[in-house]
Amino acid sequence: MMLRRKGSAARTWLVLDGEGKRKVVEASKQIIMRRTGVSTRDLRVLDPLLSYPSTIVGRDRAMLINLEHIKAIITAHEVLLLNSTDHSVVPFVQHLHQRILTHHRATQQQPQEDRDETKQLDDMKILPFEFLTLEACLEAACTALENEAEILEQETYPALDKLTSKISTLNLEGIRLVKSRLVALAARVRRIRDELEHWLDNNEDMAELYLTEKLVQQQLENSTTLSMNDMEYEVLHPDINDRIPPEISLERGGDSASDDEDDQNAGTDESAETKNTFDVEELEMLLGAYFVQIGGTLNKLSRLREYVDDTEDYINIALDEKQNRLLQIGVKFSTSKVLLSAFICVTAIFSINIHIDLFDTGMPQFLATCFGGTAACIFIYFVAITWFKHQGLVD
């Protein structure tokens, strides 16, 4: 019985090429690595079973996109998508397919107008395939987060107003859930904004995302190397041209070899120099636009968070005020309780079975004593409350 090694199972990928053709393939990690030139560690970023944050990874032949629900590998001529049948990814796939078809028609269209119109068409530079796909991914992720922020905003303000009008356990629980969603969404938005800021701050990293230009440059270097090898072969085998005398052939061969060596060194220096000198202004403008958009979403969430915090402060003040009122009522009740206890003590003294002269004076004196004691307690109570107000203990 053969056991399949863990992690070697094939996954379903949707492949969209530069012409808009799409097909569904099942491929293992090894096949994807050979096809795109990424490593196993890079593929972990796209693993749906692992909770990797949103990130963009640039490699020599591909870039890996993990933005919210979008997980893709972009090369210079095709894009591979995971979870293409997910309900949240299907609209993105359709939109991306339409954009690729439009891009393909624009690249294949030959200008039939005069030179002025041709010059205008040249000014409208068409994005490379990898930037077109990257823009679609960023647009889908930023739009999804912006929609979530708007929905959360529409739910938050009525819930806060309801809590302000009536403080109850149910309303407090609703605000707690809203605040939890707000914190989680703000963290996701901040992660994408930080990722874009990281790329915008480093031109060398942005140059790594120019997959088409790197591919063209590599092809030029390979063709240059082949031509140099052919010239070197001709120099080392001068018998192929019998019409040239040996002396002249050797002399020209030496000169050619030295010239070829100089050209090779110059080409190497030029390629090394141009490798990291791509004009990143185009990519910088693309990333900057979505950096501004995601920054606006983050600012909206920050304002919403401030409103929630202000409402919490208001609720805490209201609860503290109610607590202070309860404490003041407790002080008043305690004072009245002390005076009532004193009056009961006086009543108990008169209830002792001891004969005194007051009992022989009659009912008027007895009533005067009772009402006098009651009035004295009431007077002492008001004096105590007045003193409490003077000290600021009660309102």
Short mmCIF file of C-alpha atoms in Angstrom, two decimals:
data_model
loop_
_atom_site.label_atom_id
_atom_site.label_comp_id
_atom_site.label_asym_id
_atom_site.label_seq_id
_atom_site.Cartn_x
_atom_site.Cartn_y
_atom_site.Cartn_z
CA MET A 1 0.00 0.00 0.00
CA MET A 2 1.48 3.35 -1.08
CA LEU A 3 0.96 6.38 1.09
CA ARG A 4 0.75 9.81 -0.48
CA ARG A 5 3.22 12.16 1.09
CA LYS A 6 1.64 15.01 3.00
CA GLY A 7 1.64 18.25 1.03
CA SER A 8 2.16 16.54 -2.36
CA ALA A 9 -1.53 16.48 -3.27
CA ALA A 10 -2.47 18.28 -6.47
CA ARG A 11 -4.46 21.50 -6.28
CA THR A 12 -6.83 22.95 -8.82
CA TRP A 13 -5.55 26.09 -10.56
CA LEU A 14 -7.27 28.35 -13.06
CA VAL A 15 -4.78 29.48 -15.70
CA LEU A 16 -5.38 32.66 -17.70
CA ASP A 17 -2.84 33.45 -20.39
CA GLY A 18 -2.10 36.74 -22.11
CA GLU A 19 -4.61 36.02 -24.91
CA GLY A 20 -7.50 35.53 -22.51
CA LYS A 21 -7.61 31.75 -22.84
CA ARG A 22 -8.40 30.02 -19.59
CA LYS A 23 -8.20 26.44 -18.49
CA VAL A 24 -8.42 24.52 -15.25
CA VAL A 25 -5.45 22.34 -14.38
CA GLU A 26 -4.58 20.12 -11.45
CA ALA A 27 -0.93 20.43 -10.54
CA SER A 28 1.24 19.60 -7.56
CA LYS A 29 3.65 21.96 -5.88
CA GLN A 30 6.59 20.58 -7.83
CA ILE A 31 4.92 21.31 -11.15
CA ILE A 32 3.99 24.83 -10.11
CA MET A 33 7.54 25.44 -8.88
CA ARG A 34 9.03 24.35 -12.20
CA ARG A 35 6.47 26.35 -14.15
CA THR A 36 6.78 29.63 -12.25
CA GLY A 37 10.21 29.45 -10.62
CA VAL A 38 8.94 29.96 -7.06
CA SER A 39 10.03 28.00 -4.01
CA THR A 40 8.10 25.86 -1.56
CA ARG A 41 8.30 28.56 1.08
CA ASP A 42 6.70 31.00 -1.36
CA LEU A 43 3.82 28.64 -2.04
CA ARG A 44 3.02 28.56 1.67
CA VAL A 45 1.92 32.16 1.33
CA LEU A 46 -0.94 30.98 -0.90
CA ASP A 47 -1.92 27.98 1.21
CA PRO A 48 -5.58 28.50 2.22
CA LEU A 49 -5.06 26.32 5.29
CA LEU A 50 -2.48 28.75 6.68
CA SER A 51 -3.54 32.18 7.90
CA TYR A 52 -0.93 34.28 6.14
CA PRO A 53 -1.58 38.04 6.10
CA SER A 54 -2.02 39.95 2.87
CA THR A 55 1.29 40.24 1.06
CA ILE A 56 2.93 40.66 -2.35
CA VAL A 57 6.08 38.66 -3.05
CA GLY A 58 8.33 39.36 -6.02
CA ARG A 59 10.59 36.73 -7.57
CA ASP A 60 12.72 36.48 -10.73
CA ARG A 61 10.04 34.92 -12.93
CA ALA A 62 6.82 35.50 -10.99
CA MET A 63 5.07 37.44 -8.28
CA LEU A 64 2.82 35.92 -5.63
CA ILE A 65 -0.36 37.74 -4.65
CA ASN A 66 -2.16 37.06 -1.39
CA LEU A 67 -4.69 39.85 -1.00
CA GLU A 68 -7.78 38.98 1.03
CA HIS A 69 -9.69 36.35 -0.97
CA ILE A 70 -7.37 36.56 -4.00
CA LYS A 71 -4.49 34.08 -4.15
CA ALA A 72 -2.58 34.07 -7.42
CA ILE A 73 0.79 33.58 -9.10
CA ILE A 74 1.52 36.07 -11.87
CA THR A 75 4.15 35.57 -14.54
CA ALA A 76 5.01 37.62 -17.60
CA HIS A 77 2.49 35.77 -19.78
CA GLU A 78 -0.06 34.04 -17.52
CA VAL A 79 -1.73 34.09 -14.13
CA LEU A 80 -2.60 31.08 -11.94
CA LEU A 81 -5.51 31.45 -9.51
CA LEU A 82 -6.43 29.34 -6.51
CA ASN A 83 -10.03 28.88 -5.29
CA SER A 84 -11.38 30.15 -8.60
CA THR A 85 -14.79 28.55 -7.90
CA ASP A 86 -15.29 30.39 -4.62
CA HIS A 87 -18.31 32.70 -4.67
CA SER A 88 -16.15 35.68 -3.69
CA VAL A 89 -13.55 34.98 -6.40
CA VAL A 90 -15.88 34.28 -9.35
CA PRO A 91 -16.69 37.99 -10.01
CA PHE A 92 -12.99 38.80 -9.88
CA VAL A 93 -12.20 36.04 -12.39
CA GLN A 94 -14.80 37.36 -14.81
CA HIS A 95 -13.56 40.93 -14.44
CA LEU A 96 -9.93 39.86 -14.88
CA HIS A 97 -10.82 37.83 -17.97
CA GLN A 98 -12.48 40.84 -19.58
CA ARG A 99 -9.50 43.05 -18.79
CA ILE A 100 -7.06 40.52 -20.28
CA LEU A 101 -9.14 40.28 -23.46
CA THR A 102 -9.21 44.07 -23.75
CA HIS A 103 -5.47 44.23 -23.11
CA HIS A 104 -4.81 41.56 -25.74
CA ARG A 105 -6.88 43.39 -28.37
CA ALA A 106 -5.10 46.64 -27.53
CA THR A 107 -1.66 45.04 -27.93
CA GLN A 108 -2.62 43.32 -31.21
CA GLN A 109 -4.24 46.37 -32.74
CA GLN A 110 -2.11 47.91 -35.48
CA PRO A 111 -2.43 51.67 -35.98
CA GLN A 112 -3.96 52.45 -39.38
CA GLU A 113 -3.97 56.22 -39.01
CA ASP A 114 -1.43 58.80 -39.95
CA ARG A 115 1.71 59.58 -37.99
CA ASP A 116 0.06 62.06 -35.66
CA GLU A 117 -2.50 59.51 -34.53
CA THR A 118 0.24 56.89 -34.27
CA LYS A 119 2.20 59.21 -32.02
CA GLN A 120 -0.90 59.69 -29.83
CA LEU A 121 -1.29 55.93 -29.53
CA ASP A 122 2.34 55.60 -28.50
CA ASP A 123 1.80 58.18 -25.76
CA MET A 124 -0.96 55.99 -24.29
CA LYS A 125 1.37 53.30 -23.02
CA ILE A 126 -0.19 49.91 -22.43
CA LEU A 127 0.55 48.25 -19.12
CA PRO A 128 2.51 44.99 -19.14
CA PHE A 129 0.55 41.84 -18.47
CA GLU A 130 1.82 41.45 -14.90
CA PHE A 131 0.89 45.03 -13.98
CA LEU A 132 -2.55 44.62 -15.53
CA THR A 133 -3.18 41.55 -13.39
CA LEU A 134 -1.67 43.17 -10.30
CA GLU A 135 -3.92 46.20 -10.77
CA ALA A 136 -6.97 43.94 -11.04
CA CYS A 137 -6.01 42.15 -7.81
CA LEU A 138 -5.43 45.40 -5.94
CA GLU A 139 -8.68 46.86 -7.24
CA ALA A 140 -10.68 43.80 -6.17
CA ALA A 141 -9.09 43.69 -2.70
CA CYS A 142 -9.41 47.44 -2.03
CA THR A 143 -12.99 47.52 -3.32
CA ALA A 144 -13.97 44.55 -1.15
CA LEU A 145 -12.51 46.17 1.95
CA GLU A 146 -14.14 49.49 1.12
CA ASN A 147 -17.53 47.80 0.74
CA GLU A 148 -17.10 46.05 4.07
CA ALA A 149 -16.23 49.38 5.67
CA GLU A 150 -19.36 51.02 4.26
CA ILE A 151 -21.58 48.17 5.46
CA LEU A 152 -20.02 48.32 8.91
CA GLU A 153 -20.46 52.09 8.99
CA GLN A 154 -24.15 51.75 8.13
CA GLU A 155 -24.60 49.27 10.98
CA THR A 156 -22.52 51.13 13.55
CA TYR A 157 -24.11 54.59 13.66
CA PRO A 158 -27.72 53.38 14.32
CA ALA A 159 -26.44 50.95 16.96
CA LEU A 160 -24.52 53.73 18.73
CA ASP A 161 -27.52 56.09 18.61
CA LYS A 162 -29.73 53.35 20.02
CA LEU A 163 -27.26 52.74 22.85
CA THR A 164 -27.08 56.45 23.59
CA SER A 165 -30.85 56.71 23.91
CA LYS A 166 -31.18 53.58 26.05
CA ILE A 167 -28.37 51.84 27.90
CA SER A 168 -29.18 48.16 28.11
CA THR A 169 -27.35 44.86 28.10
CA LEU A 170 -28.61 43.98 24.62
CA ASN A 171 -27.43 47.27 23.14
CA LEU A 172 -24.04 46.97 24.84
CA GLU A 173 -23.60 43.46 23.43
CA GLY A 174 -24.39 44.74 19.93
CA ILE A 175 -21.77 47.48 20.23
CA ARG A 176 -19.22 44.96 21.48
CA LEU A 177 -19.72 42.82 18.36
CA VAL A 178 -19.52 45.87 16.11
CA LYS A 179 -16.29 46.98 17.76
CA SER A 180 -14.75 43.53 17.32
CA ARG A 181 -15.55 43.58 13.60
CA LEU A 182 -14.19 47.12 13.35
CA VAL A 183 -10.87 46.19 14.94
CA ALA A 184 -10.45 43.11 12.72
CA LEU A 185 -11.30 45.03 9.53
CA ALA A 186 -8.97 47.90 10.43
CA ALA A 187 -6.12 45.41 10.96
CA ARG A 188 -6.69 43.88 7.50
CA VAL A 189 -6.81 47.28 5.83
CA ARG A 190 -3.70 48.45 7.69
CA ARG A 191 -1.84 45.32 6.58
CA ILE A 192 -2.46 46.05 2.88
CA ARG A 193 -1.57 49.70 3.33
CA ASP A 194 1.70 48.78 5.05
CA GLU A 195 2.50 46.31 2.28
CA LEU A 196 1.97 48.94 -0.41
CA GLU A 197 3.99 51.45 1.58
CA HIS A 198 6.84 48.95 1.82
CA TRP A 199 6.95 48.53 -1.96
CA LEU A 200 6.68 52.27 -2.61
CA ASP A 201 9.62 52.99 -0.30
CA ASN A 202 12.01 50.65 -2.12
CA ASN A 203 12.69 51.15 -5.83
CA GLU A 204 14.86 48.05 -6.07
CA ASP A 205 12.01 45.88 -4.83
CA MET A 206 9.64 47.49 -7.33
CA ALA A 207 12.13 46.76 -10.11
CA GLU A 208 11.80 43.05 -9.27
CA LEU A 209 8.14 43.18 -10.34
CA TYR A 210 8.99 44.12 -13.95
CA LEU A 211 8.69 40.53 -15.16
CA THR A 212 8.19 41.32 -18.85
CA GLU A 213 11.19 43.63 -19.04
CA LYS A 214 13.34 41.14 -17.17
CA LEU A 215 12.24 38.41 -19.57
CA VAL A 216 13.04 40.56 -22.60
CA GLN A 217 16.38 41.52 -21.08
CA GLN A 218 17.22 37.88 -20.42
CA GLN A 219 16.37 36.95 -24.01
CA LEU A 220 18.59 39.76 -25.29
CA GLU A 221 21.43 38.59 -23.08
CA ASN A 222 21.02 35.01 -24.32
CA SER A 223 21.01 36.12 -27.95
CA THR A 224 24.08 38.27 -27.33
CA THR A 225 25.85 35.34 -25.71
CA LEU A 226 25.02 33.08 -28.66
CA SER A 227 26.28 35.63 -31.17
CA MET A 228 29.51 36.03 -29.18
CA ASN A 229 29.99 32.27 -29.12
CA ASP A 230 29.54 32.14 -32.90
CA MET A 231 32.08 34.89 -33.41
CA GLU A 232 34.51 33.14 -31.08
CA TYR A 233 34.06 29.93 -33.06
CA GLU A 234 34.91 31.73 -36.28
CA VAL A 235 38.01 33.19 -34.66
CA LEU A 236 39.22 29.83 -33.39
CA HIS A 237 38.54 28.13 -36.77
CA PRO A 238 39.93 30.42 -39.43
CA ASP A 239 40.00 27.62 -42.09
CA ILE A 240 36.37 28.27 -42.92
CA ASN A 241 37.41 31.22 -45.04
CA ASP A 242 40.22 30.06 -47.37
CA ARG A 243 40.30 33.31 -49.27
CA ILE A 244 41.85 35.17 -46.35
CA PRO A 245 45.60 34.68 -45.86
CA PRO A 246 46.64 33.08 -42.58
CA GLU A 247 48.53 36.15 -41.43
CA ILE A 248 45.58 38.45 -42.01
CA SER A 249 43.20 35.88 -40.60
CA LEU A 250 45.13 35.50 -37.41
CA GLU A 251 45.57 39.23 -37.07
CA ARG A 252 41.90 39.86 -37.59
CA GLY A 253 41.07 36.97 -35.30
CA GLY A 254 43.14 38.42 -32.49
CA ASP A 255 41.61 41.82 -32.99
CA SER A 256 38.15 40.30 -33.11
CA ALA A 257 38.78 38.25 -29.99
CA SER A 258 39.94 41.30 -28.09
CA ASP A 259 37.06 43.35 -29.46
CA ASP A 260 34.63 40.57 -28.57
CA GLU A 261 36.07 40.38 -25.07
CA ASP A 262 35.66 44.13 -24.68
CA ASP A 263 32.12 43.97 -26.06
CA GLN A 264 31.30 41.11 -23.72
CA ASN A 265 32.62 42.99 -20.71
CA ALA A 266 30.75 46.08 -21.79
CA GLY A 267 27.57 44.08 -22.33
CA THR A 268 27.93 42.46 -18.93
CA ASP A 269 28.46 45.79 -17.25
CA GLU A 270 25.55 47.29 -19.14
CA SER A 271 23.23 44.42 -18.26
CA ALA A 272 24.26 44.56 -14.62
CA GLU A 273 23.73 48.29 -14.67
CA THR A 274 20.30 48.12 -16.32
CA LYS A 275 19.15 45.25 -14.20
CA ASN A 276 18.23 47.46 -11.30
CA THR A 277 17.61 50.69 -13.23
CA PHE A 278 14.10 50.02 -14.51
CA ASP A 279 11.94 53.10 -14.65
CA VAL A 280 9.62 52.31 -11.73
CA GLU A 281 7.53 55.44 -12.20
CA GLU A 282 4.78 53.46 -13.93
CA LEU A 283 4.52 50.93 -11.13
CA GLU A 284 4.90 53.63 -8.51
CA MET A 285 1.89 55.47 -9.90
CA LEU A 286 -0.13 52.26 -9.95
CA LEU A 287 0.69 51.33 -6.37
CA GLY A 288 0.34 54.93 -5.22
CA ALA A 289 -3.24 55.15 -6.50
CA TYR A 290 -4.34 52.13 -4.50
CA PHE A 291 -2.27 53.27 -1.53
CA VAL A 292 -4.37 56.44 -1.48
CA GLN A 293 -7.59 54.43 -1.85
CA ILE A 294 -6.77 52.02 0.95
CA GLY A 295 -5.59 54.95 3.06
CA GLY A 296 -9.00 56.58 2.63
CA THR A 297 -10.69 53.37 3.79
CA LEU A 298 -8.40 53.25 6.82
CA ASN A 299 -9.18 56.89 7.64
CA LYS A 300 -12.90 56.11 7.45
CA LEU A 301 -12.45 53.22 9.86
CA SER A 302 -10.35 55.42 12.15
CA ARG A 303 -13.09 58.03 12.29
CA LEU A 304 -15.62 55.31 12.99
CA ARG A 305 -13.39 53.95 15.76
CA GLU A 306 -13.12 57.44 17.27
CA TYR A 307 -16.91 57.78 17.19
CA VAL A 308 -17.24 54.43 18.98
CA ASP A 309 -14.68 55.48 21.58
CA ASP A 310 -16.46 58.80 22.12
CA THR A 311 -19.76 56.97 22.59
CA GLU A 312 -18.11 54.63 25.08
CA ASP A 313 -16.79 57.63 27.00
CA TYR A 314 -20.26 59.15 27.01
CA ILE A 315 -21.78 55.88 28.24
CA ASN A 316 -19.17 55.64 31.00
CA ILE A 317 -19.91 59.21 32.07
CA ALA A 318 -23.64 58.48 32.12
CA LEU A 319 -23.10 55.33 34.16
CA ASP A 320 -20.82 57.19 36.58
CA GLU A 321 -23.47 59.85 37.00
CA LYS A 322 -26.09 57.24 37.80
CA GLN A 323 -23.72 55.61 40.24
CA ASN A 324 -23.11 58.96 41.94
CA ARG A 325 -26.83 59.54 42.23
CA LEU A 326 -27.27 56.14 43.81
CA LEU A 327 -24.49 56.92 46.28
CA GLN A 328 -26.14 60.24 47.16
CA ILE A 329 -29.45 58.51 47.73
CA GLY A 330 -27.61 56.01 49.92
CA VAL A 331 -26.13 58.86 51.97
CA LYS A 332 -29.58 60.38 52.46
CA PHE A 333 -31.12 57.08 53.44
CA SER A 334 -28.27 56.37 55.85
CA THR A 335 -28.74 59.76 57.51
CA SER A 336 -32.45 59.25 57.87
CA LYS A 337 -31.82 55.76 59.20
CA VAL A 338 -29.51 57.11 61.92
CA LEU A 339 -32.08 59.71 63.02
CA LEU A 340 -34.87 57.18 62.97
CA SER A 341 -32.78 54.88 65.12
CA ALA A 342 -32.19 57.74 67.58
CA PHE A 343 -35.92 58.43 67.75
CA ILE A 344 -36.61 54.74 68.32
CA CYS A 345 -34.05 54.79 71.11
CA VAL A 346 -35.90 57.68 72.78
CA THR A 347 -39.17 55.82 72.39
CA ALA A 348 -37.61 52.73 73.96
CA ILE A 349 -36.43 54.78 76.92
CA PHE A 350 -39.95 55.98 77.57
CA SER A 351 -41.21 52.43 77.23
CA ILE A 352 -39.23 51.25 80.24
CA ASN A 353 -41.50 50.12 83.08
CA ILE A 354 -40.26 52.82 85.46
CA HIS A 355 -42.57 55.38 86.94
CA ILE A 356 -41.54 59.01 86.43
CA ASP A 357 -43.28 62.33 86.97
CA LEU A 358 -43.82 62.88 83.25
CA PHE A 359 -46.35 60.06 83.20
CA ASP A 360 -48.52 61.97 85.71
CA THR A 361 -48.75 65.20 83.65
CA GLY A 362 -51.37 63.91 81.23
CA MET A 363 -51.80 63.44 77.47
CA PRO A 364 -50.84 66.94 76.22
CA GLN A 365 -47.36 66.71 77.63
CA PHE A 366 -46.96 63.22 76.16
CA LEU A 367 -47.99 64.35 72.67
CA ALA A 368 -45.73 67.36 72.94
CA THR A 369 -42.82 65.10 73.76
CA CYS A 370 -43.54 62.82 70.76
CA PHE A 371 -44.02 65.62 68.26
CA GLY A 372 -41.06 67.49 69.66
CA GLY A 373 -38.81 64.47 69.20
CA THR A 374 -40.09 64.00 65.65
CA ALA A 375 -39.51 67.64 64.77
CA ALA A 376 -36.05 67.51 66.28
CA CYS A 377 -35.15 64.49 64.10
CA ILE A 378 -36.47 66.20 60.98
CA PHE A 379 -34.55 69.38 61.83
CA ILE A 380 -31.35 67.47 62.42
CA TYR A 381 -31.88 65.61 59.10
CA PHE A 382 -32.17 68.85 57.11
CA VAL A 383 -29.16 70.27 58.91
CA ALA A 384 -27.18 67.16 57.98
CA ILE A 385 -28.27 67.32 54.30
CA THR A 386 -27.38 71.01 54.17
CA TRP A 387 -23.94 70.27 55.57
CA PHE A 388 -23.48 67.44 53.02
CA LYS A 389 -24.32 69.84 50.18
CA HIS A 390 -21.95 72.43 51.55
CA GLN A 391 -19.19 69.80 51.58
CA GLY A 392 -20.10 68.69 48.03
CA LEU A 393 -21.10 65.17 49.01
CA VAL A 394 -24.61 65.47 47.55
CA ASP A 395 -26.23 67.73 44.98
#
